[in-house]
PDB file of C-alpha atoms in Angstrom:
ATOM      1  CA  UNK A   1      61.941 108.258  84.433  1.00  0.00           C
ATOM      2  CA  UNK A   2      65.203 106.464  83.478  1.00  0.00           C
ATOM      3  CA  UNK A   3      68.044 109.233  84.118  1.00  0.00           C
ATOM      4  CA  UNK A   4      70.792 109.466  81.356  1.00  0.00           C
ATOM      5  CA  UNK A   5      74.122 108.874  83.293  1.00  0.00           C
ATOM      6  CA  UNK A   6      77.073 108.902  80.899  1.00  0.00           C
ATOM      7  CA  UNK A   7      78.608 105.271  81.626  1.00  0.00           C
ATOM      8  CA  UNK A   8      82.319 106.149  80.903  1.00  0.00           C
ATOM      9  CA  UNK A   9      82.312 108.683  83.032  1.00  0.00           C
ATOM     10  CA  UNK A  10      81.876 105.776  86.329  1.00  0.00           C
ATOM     11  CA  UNK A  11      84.276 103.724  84.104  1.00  0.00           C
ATOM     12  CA  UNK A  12      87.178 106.370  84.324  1.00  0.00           C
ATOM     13  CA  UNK A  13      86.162 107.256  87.829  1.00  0.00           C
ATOM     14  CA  UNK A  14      86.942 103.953  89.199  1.00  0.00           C
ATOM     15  CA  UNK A  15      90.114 103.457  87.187  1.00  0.00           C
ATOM     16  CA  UNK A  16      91.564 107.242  88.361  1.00  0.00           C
ATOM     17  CA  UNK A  17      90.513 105.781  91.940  1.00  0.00           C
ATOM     18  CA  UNK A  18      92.245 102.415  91.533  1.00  0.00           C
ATOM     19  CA  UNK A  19      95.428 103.792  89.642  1.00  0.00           C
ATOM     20  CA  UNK A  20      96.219 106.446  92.270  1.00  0.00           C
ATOM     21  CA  UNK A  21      95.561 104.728  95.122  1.00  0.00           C
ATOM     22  CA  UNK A  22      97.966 101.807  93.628  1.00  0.00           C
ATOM     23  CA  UNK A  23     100.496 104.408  92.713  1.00  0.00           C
ATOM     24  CA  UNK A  24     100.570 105.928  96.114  1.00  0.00           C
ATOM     25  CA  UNK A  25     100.723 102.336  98.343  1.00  0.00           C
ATOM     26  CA  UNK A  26     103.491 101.284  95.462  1.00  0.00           C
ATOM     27  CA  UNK A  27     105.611 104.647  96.083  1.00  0.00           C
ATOM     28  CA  UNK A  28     104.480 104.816 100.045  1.00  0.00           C
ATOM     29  CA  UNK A  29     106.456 101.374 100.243  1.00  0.00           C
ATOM     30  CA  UNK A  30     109.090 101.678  98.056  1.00  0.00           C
ATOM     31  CA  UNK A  31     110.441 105.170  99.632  1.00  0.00           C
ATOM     32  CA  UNK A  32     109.524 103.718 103.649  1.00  0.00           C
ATOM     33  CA  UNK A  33     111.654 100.883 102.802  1.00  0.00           C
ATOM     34  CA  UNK A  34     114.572 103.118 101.427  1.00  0.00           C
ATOM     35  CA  UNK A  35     114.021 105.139 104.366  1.00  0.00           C
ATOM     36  CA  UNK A  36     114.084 102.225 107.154  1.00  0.00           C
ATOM     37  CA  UNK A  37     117.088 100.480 105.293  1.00  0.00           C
ATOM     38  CA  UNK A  38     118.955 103.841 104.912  1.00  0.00           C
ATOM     39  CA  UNK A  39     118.024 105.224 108.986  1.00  0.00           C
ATOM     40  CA  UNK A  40     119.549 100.825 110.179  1.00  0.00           C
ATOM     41  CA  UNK A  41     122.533 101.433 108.097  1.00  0.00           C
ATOM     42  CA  UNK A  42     123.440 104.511 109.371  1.00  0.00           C
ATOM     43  CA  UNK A  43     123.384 104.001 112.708  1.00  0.00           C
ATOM     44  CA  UNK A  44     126.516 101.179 112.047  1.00  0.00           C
TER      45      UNK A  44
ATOM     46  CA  UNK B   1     108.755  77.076 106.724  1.00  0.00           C
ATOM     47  CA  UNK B   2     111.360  78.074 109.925  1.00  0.00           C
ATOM     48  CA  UNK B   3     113.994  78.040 107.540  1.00  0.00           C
ATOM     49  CA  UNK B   4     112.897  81.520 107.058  1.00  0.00           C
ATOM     50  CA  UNK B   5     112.709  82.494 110.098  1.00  0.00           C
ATOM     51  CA  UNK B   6     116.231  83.570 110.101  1.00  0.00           C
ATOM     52  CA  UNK B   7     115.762  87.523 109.327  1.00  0.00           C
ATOM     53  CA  UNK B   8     119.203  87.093 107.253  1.00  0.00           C
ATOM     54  CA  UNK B   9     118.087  84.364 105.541  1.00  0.00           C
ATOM     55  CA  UNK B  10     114.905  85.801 104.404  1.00  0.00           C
ATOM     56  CA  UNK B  11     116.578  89.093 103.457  1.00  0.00           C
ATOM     57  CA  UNK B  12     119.144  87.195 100.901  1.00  0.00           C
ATOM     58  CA  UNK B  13     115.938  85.867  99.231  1.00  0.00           C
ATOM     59  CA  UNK B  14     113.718  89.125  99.905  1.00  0.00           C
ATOM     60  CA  UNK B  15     116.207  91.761  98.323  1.00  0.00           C
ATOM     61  CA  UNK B  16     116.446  90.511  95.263  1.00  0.00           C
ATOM     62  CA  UNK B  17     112.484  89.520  94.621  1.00  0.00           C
ATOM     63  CA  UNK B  18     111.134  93.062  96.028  1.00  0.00           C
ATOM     64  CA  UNK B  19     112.097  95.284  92.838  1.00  0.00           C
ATOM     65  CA  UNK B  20     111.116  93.292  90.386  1.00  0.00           C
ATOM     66  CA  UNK B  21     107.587  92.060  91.734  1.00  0.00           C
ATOM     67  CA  UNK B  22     106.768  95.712  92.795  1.00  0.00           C
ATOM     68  CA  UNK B  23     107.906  97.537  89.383  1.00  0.00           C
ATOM     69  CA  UNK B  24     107.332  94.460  87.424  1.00  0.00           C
ATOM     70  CA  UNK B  25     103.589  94.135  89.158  1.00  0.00           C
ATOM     71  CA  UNK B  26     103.255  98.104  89.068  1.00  0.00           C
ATOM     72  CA  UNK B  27     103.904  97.443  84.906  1.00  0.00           C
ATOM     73  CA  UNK B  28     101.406  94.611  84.339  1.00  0.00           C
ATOM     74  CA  UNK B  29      98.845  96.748  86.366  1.00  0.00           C
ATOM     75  CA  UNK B  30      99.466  99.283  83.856  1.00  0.00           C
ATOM     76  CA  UNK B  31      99.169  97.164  81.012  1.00  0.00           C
ATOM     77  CA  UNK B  32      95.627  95.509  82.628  1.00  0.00           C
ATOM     78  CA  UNK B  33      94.150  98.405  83.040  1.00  0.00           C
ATOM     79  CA  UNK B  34      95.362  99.408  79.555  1.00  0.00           C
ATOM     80  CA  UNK B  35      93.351  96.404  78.326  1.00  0.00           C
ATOM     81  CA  UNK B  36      90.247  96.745  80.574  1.00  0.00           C
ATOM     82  CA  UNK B  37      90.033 100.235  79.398  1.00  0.00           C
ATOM     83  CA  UNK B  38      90.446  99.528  75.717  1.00  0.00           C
ATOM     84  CA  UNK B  39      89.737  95.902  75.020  1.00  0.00           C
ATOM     85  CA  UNK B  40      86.455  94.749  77.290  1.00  0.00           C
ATOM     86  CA  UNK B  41      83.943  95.251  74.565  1.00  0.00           C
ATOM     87  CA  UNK B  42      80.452  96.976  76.380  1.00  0.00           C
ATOM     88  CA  UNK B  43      78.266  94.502  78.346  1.00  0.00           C
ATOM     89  CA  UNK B  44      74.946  93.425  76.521  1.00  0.00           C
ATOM     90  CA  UNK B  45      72.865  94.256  79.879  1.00  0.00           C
ATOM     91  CA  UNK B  46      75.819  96.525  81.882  1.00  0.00           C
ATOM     92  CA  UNK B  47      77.091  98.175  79.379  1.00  0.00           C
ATOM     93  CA  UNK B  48      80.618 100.214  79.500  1.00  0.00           C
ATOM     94  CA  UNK B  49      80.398 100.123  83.055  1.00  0.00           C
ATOM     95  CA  UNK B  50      81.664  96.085  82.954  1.00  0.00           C
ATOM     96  CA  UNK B  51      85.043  97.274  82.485  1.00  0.00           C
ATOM     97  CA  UNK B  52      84.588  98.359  85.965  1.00  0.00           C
ATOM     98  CA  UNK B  53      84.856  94.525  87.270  1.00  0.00           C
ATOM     99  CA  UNK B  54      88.535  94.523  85.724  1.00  0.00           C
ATOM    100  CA  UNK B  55      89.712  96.860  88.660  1.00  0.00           C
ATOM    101  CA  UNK B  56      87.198  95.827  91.399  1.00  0.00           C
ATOM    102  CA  UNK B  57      87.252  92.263  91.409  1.00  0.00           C
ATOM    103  CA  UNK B  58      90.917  91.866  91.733  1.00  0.00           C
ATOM    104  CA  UNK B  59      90.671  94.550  94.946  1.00  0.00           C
ATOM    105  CA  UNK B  60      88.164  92.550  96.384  1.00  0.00           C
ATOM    106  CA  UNK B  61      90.113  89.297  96.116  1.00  0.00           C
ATOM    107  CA  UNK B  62      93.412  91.294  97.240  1.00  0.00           C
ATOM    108  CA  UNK B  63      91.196  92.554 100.337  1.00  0.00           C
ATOM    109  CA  UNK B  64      90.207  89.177 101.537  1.00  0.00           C
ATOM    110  CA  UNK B  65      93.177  87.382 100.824  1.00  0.00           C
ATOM    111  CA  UNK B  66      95.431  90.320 102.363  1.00  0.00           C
ATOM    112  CA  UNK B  67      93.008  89.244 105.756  1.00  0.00           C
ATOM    113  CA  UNK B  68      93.643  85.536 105.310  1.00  0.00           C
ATOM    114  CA  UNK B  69      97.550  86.303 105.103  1.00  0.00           C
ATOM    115  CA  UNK B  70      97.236  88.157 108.289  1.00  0.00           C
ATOM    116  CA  UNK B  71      95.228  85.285 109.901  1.00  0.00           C
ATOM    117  CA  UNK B  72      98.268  82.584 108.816  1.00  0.00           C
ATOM    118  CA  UNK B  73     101.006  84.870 110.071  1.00  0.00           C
ATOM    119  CA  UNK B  74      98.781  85.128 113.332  1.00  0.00           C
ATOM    120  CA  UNK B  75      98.468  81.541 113.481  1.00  0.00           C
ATOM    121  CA  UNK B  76     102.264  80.750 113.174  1.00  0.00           C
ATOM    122  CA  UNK B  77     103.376  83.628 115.627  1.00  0.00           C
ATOM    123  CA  UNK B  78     100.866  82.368 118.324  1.00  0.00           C
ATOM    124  CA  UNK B  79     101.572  78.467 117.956  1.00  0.00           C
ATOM    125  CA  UNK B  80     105.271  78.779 116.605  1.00  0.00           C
ATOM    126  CA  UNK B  81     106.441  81.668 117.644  1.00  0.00           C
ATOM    127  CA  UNK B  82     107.952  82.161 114.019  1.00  0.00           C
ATOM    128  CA  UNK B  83     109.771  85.514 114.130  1.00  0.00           C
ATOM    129  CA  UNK B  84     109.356  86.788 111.063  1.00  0.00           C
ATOM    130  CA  UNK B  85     105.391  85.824 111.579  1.00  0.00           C
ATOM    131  CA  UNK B  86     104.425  89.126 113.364  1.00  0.00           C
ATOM    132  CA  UNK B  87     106.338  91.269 110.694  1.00  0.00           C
ATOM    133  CA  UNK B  88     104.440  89.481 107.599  1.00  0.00           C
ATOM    134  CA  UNK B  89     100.682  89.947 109.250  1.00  0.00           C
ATOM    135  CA  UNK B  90     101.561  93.570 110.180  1.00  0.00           C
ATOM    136  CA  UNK B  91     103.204  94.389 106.467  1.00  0.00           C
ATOM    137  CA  UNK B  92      99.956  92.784 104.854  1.00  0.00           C
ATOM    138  CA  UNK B  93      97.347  94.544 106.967  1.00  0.00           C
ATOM    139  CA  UNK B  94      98.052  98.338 104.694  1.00  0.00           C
ATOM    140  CA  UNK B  95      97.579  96.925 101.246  1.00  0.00           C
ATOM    141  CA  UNK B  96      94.929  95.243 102.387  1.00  0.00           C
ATOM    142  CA  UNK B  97      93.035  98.283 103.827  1.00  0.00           C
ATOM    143  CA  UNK B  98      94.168 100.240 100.570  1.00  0.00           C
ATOM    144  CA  UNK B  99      92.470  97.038  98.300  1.00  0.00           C
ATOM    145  CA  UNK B 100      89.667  97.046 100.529  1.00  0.00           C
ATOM    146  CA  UNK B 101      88.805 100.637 100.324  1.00  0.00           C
ATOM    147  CA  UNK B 102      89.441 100.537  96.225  1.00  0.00           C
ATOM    148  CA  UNK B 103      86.857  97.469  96.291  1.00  0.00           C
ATOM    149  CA  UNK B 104      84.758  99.195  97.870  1.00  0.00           C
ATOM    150  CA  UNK B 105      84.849 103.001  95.905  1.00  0.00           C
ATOM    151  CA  UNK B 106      84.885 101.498  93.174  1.00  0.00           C
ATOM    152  CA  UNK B 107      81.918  98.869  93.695  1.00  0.00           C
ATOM    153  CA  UNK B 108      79.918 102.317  94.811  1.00  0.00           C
ATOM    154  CA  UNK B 109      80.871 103.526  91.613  1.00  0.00           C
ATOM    155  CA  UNK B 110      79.745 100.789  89.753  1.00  0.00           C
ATOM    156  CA  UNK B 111      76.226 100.587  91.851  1.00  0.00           C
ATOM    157  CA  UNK B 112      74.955 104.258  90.796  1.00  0.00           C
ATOM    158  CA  UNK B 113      74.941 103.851  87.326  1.00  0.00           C
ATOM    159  CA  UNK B 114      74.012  99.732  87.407  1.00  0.00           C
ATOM    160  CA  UNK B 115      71.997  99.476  90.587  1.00  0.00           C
ATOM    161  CA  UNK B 116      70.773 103.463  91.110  1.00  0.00           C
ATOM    162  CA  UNK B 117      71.987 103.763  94.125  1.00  0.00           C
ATOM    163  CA  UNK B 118      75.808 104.096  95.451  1.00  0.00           C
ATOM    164  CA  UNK B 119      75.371 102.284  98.372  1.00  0.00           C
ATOM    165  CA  UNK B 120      72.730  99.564  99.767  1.00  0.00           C
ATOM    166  CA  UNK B 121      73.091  97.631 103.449  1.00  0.00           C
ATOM    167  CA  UNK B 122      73.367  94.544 101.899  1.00  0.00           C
ATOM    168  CA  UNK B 123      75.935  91.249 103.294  1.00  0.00           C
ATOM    169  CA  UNK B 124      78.144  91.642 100.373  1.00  0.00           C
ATOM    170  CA  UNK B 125      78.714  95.362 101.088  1.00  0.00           C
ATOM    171  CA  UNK B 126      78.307  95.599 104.914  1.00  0.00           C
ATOM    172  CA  UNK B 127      80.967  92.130 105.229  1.00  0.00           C
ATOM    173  CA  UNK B 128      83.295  94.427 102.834  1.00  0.00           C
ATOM    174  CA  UNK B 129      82.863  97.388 105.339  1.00  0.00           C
ATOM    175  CA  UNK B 130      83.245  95.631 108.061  1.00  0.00           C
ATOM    176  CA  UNK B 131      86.617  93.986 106.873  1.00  0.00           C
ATOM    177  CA  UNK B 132      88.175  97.829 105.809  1.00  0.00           C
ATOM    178  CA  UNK B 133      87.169  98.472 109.768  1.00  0.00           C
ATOM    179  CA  UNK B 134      89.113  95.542 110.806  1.00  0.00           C
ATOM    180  CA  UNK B 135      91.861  96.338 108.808  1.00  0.00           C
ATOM    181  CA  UNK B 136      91.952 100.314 110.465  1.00  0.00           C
ATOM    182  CA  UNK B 137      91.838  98.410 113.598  1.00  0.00           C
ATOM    183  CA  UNK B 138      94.501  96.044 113.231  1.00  0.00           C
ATOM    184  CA  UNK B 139      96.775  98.516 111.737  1.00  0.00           C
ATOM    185  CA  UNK B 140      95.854 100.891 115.162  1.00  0.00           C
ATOM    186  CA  UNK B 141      96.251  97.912 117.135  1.00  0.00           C
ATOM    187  CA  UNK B 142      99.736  96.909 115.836  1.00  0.00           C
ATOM    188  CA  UNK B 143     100.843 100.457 115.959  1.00  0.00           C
ATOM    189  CA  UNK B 144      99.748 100.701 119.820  1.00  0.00           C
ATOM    190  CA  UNK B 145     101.612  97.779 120.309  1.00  0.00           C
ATOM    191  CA  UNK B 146     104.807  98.788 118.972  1.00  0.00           C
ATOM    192  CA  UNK B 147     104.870 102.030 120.007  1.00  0.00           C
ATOM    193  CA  UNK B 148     103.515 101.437 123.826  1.00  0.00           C
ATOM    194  CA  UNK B 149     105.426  98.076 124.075  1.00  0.00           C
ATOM    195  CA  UNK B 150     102.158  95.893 124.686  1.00  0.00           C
ATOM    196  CA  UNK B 151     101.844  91.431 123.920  1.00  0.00           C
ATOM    197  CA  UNK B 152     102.411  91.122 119.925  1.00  0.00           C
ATOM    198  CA  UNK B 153      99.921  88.286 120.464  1.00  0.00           C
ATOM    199  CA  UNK B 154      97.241  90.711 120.875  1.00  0.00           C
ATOM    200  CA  UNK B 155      97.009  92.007 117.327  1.00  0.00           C
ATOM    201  CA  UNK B 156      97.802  88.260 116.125  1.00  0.00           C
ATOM    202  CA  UNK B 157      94.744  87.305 118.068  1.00  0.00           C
ATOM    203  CA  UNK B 158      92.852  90.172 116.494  1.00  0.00           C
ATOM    204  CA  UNK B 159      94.032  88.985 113.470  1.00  0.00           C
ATOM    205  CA  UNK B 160      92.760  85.107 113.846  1.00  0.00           C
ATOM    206  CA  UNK B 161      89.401  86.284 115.030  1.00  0.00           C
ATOM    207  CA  UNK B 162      88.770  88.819 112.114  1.00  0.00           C
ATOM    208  CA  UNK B 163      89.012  85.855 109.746  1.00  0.00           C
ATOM    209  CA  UNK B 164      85.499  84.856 110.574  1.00  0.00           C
ATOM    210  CA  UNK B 165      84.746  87.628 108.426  1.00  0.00           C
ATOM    211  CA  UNK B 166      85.680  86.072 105.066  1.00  0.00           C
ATOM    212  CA  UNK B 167      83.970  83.447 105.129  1.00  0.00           C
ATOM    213  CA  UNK B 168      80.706  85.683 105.909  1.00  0.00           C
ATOM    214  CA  UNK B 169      81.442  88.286 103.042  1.00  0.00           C
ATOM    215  CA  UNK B 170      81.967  84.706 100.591  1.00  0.00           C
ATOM    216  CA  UNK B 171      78.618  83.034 101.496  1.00  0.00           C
ATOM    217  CA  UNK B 172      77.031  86.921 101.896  1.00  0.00           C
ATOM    218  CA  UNK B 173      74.920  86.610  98.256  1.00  0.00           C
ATOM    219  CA  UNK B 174      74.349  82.698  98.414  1.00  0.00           C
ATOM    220  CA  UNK B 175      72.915  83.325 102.521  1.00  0.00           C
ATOM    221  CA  UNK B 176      71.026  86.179 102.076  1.00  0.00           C
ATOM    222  CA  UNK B 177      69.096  88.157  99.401  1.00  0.00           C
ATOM    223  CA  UNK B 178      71.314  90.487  97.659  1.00  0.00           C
ATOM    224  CA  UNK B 179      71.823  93.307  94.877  1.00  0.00           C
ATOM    225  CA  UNK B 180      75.375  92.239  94.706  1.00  0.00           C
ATOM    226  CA  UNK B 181      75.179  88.958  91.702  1.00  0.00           C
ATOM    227  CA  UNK B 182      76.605  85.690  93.271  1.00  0.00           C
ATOM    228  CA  UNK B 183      80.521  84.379  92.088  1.00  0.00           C
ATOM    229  CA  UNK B 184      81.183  84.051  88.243  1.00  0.00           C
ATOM    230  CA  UNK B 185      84.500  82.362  88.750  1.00  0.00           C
ATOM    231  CA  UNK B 186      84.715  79.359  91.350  1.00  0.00           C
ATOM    232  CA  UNK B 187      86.427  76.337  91.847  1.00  0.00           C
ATOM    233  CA  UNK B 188      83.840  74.836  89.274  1.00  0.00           C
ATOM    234  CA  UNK B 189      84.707  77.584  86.200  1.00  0.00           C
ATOM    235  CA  UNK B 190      83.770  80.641  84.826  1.00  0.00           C
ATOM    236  CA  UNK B 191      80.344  82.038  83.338  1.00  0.00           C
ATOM    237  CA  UNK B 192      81.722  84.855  82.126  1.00  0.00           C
ATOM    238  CA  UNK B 193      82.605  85.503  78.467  1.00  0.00           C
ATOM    239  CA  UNK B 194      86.732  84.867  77.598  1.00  0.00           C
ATOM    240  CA  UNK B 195      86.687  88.547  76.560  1.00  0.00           C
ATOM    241  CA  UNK B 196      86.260  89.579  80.174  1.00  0.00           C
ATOM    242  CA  UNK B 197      87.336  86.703  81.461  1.00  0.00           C
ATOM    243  CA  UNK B 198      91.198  87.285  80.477  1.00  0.00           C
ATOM    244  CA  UNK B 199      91.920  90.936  81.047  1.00  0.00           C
ATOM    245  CA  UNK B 200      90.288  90.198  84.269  1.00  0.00           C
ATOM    246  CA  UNK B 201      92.525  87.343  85.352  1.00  0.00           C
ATOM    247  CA  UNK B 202      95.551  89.531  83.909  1.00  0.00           C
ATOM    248  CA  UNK B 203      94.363  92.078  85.886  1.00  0.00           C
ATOM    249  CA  UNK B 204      94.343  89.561  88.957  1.00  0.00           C
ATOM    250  CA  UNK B 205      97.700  88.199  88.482  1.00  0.00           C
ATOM    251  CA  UNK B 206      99.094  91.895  87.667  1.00  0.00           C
ATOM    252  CA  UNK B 207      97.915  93.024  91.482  1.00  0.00           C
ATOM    253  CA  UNK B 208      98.633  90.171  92.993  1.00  0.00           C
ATOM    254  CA  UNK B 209     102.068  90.245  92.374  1.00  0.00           C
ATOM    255  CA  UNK B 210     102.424  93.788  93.126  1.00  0.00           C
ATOM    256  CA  UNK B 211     100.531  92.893  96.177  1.00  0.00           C
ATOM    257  CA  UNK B 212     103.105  90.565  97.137  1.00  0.00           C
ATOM    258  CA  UNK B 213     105.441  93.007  96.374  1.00  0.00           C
ATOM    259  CA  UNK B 214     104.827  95.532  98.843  1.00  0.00           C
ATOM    260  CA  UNK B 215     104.414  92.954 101.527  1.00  0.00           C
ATOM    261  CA  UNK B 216     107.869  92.435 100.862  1.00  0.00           C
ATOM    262  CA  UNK B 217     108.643  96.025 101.071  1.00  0.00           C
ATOM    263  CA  UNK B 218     106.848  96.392 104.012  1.00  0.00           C
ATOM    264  CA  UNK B 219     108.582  93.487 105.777  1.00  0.00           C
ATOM    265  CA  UNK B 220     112.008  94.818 105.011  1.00  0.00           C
ATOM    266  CA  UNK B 221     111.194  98.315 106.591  1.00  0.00           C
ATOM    267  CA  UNK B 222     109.219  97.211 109.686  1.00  0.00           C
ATOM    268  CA  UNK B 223     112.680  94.641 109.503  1.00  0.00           C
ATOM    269  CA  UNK B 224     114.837  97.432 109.465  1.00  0.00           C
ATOM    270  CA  UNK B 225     113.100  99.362 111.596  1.00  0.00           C
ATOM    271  CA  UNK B 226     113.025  96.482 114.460  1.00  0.00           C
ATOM    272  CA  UNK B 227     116.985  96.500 114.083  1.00  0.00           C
ATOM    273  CA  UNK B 228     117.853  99.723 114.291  1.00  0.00           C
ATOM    274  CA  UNK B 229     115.877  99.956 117.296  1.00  0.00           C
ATOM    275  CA  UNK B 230     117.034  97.059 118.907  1.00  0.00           C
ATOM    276  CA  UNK B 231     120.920  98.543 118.096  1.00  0.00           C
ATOM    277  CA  UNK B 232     119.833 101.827 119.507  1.00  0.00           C
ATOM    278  CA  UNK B 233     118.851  99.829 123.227  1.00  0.00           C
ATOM    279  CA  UNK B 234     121.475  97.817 122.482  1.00  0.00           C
ATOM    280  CA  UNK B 235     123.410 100.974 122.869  1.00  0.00           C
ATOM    281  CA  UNK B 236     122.039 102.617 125.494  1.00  0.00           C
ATOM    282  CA  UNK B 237     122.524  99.561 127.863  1.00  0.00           C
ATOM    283  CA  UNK B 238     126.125  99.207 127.622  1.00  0.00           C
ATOM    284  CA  UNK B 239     126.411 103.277 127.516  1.00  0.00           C
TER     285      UNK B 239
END
């Protein structure tokens, strides 16, 4: 027997996975950046 | 290609191309996935579950490209000792894990409701596997390396011999029998329908760009970092 799987439930499944994880790596390396650039210019 | 060697030289043109590409990138990604969500009309055999291929064929692509950028910045640290060539393979290797672990979630996700089954031991998958492991390893190797003060040619050796990867996860579903369908866009064209075929190329273009924008991020910290600790030694010699 076929099972009844609800297909946009997969569909926004994947997208939550894809937009968080791209979110994350995008603020991850945005704020180590800041962070590296900030800790060299300090130690002038 | 040495005329960027010079860390100043590359930051002048770095600076001013990181914001844009990462926000700008982070926007269009937006906007894709916007599209994919609401504009890929449902798949005649697959469904809603095509808009899917919107987010996991641009990871996948991302994941093996992110290798082959690795493998090139390998290539020119080893044979030209470029300096800024051990900084670029090391600031590619996280996005590419992150791509390759997206690619591969959401290609599981895909399989239950399409193939039954999240997960088969197939050459498509197991190649994609096996490049996410090679990306944790590079990313431990590089680490141990920095932080323990080993050869940087070890990880850029890593690096060259992990490409023979790619080609094995390309050919995977033309070598061997496969669930996973063989390429709808080569060299040669497309076979898929221009109302998939253009939110996912957007899609490709909007991640590739952010892509190269956090490589660019990436570079300018590890950059950063490298000074600051080469001020601190710096330092402690003439102290």
């Amino acid at each position: 027997m076929r099972e009844a799987l609800d297909q946009w439930t997969f569909v926004i499944a994947a997208y939550a996975v894809t937009a968080l994880a791209t979110l994350a790596l995008t603020a991850w390396s945005w704020l180590a950046m800041r962070a590296a650039e900030r800790r060299k210019d300090r130690g002038r | 290609m040495h005329g960027f060697a010079n860390p100043a030289r590359f930051l002048r043109i770095a600076r001013p191309m990181t914001g844009p590409l990462l926000w700008g990138g982070l926007l269009l990604v937006a906007a894709s996935l916007w599209w994919g969500l609401t504009g890929v009309p449902a798949e005649r055999l697959q469904g809603d579950t095509a808009r899917i291929l919107v987010v996991h064929v641009p990871t996948a692509w991302l994941g093996m490209a992110g290798w082959m950028a690795i493998a090139v910045a390998s290539l020119a640290e080893l044979v030209w000792r470029h300096p800024l060539a051990g900084i670029a393979a090391r600031a590619a290797a996280a996005p590419g894990a992150v791509f390759t672990a997206v690619c591969l979630a959401t290609g599981s996700i895909w399989g239950r409701p399409a193939w039954g089954t999240w997960w088969v031991w197939d050459g498509r998958l197991t190649s994609m596997l096996v490049l996410l492991f090679l990306y944790l390893g590079y990313l431990a190797l590089a680490g141990a390396v920095d932080r323990e003060g080993g050869s940087a040619r070890i990880p850029a050796l890593f690096g060259l011999v992990g490409v023979l990867n790619i080609p094995i996860i390309h050919y995977s579903v033309i070598w061997w029998n496969s669930l996973h369908q063989p390429p709808s866009l080569t060299t040669g064209g497309s076979t898929m329908a221009p109302e998939f075929l253009w939110p996912l190329l957007t899609a490709t273009l909007a991640f590739s760009l952010l892509f190269a924008g956090v490589v660019l991020a990436r570079m300018r910290a590890l950059l950063a970092a490298a000074q600051a600790e080469a001020r601190l030694r710096r330092r402690a010699l003439e102290g």
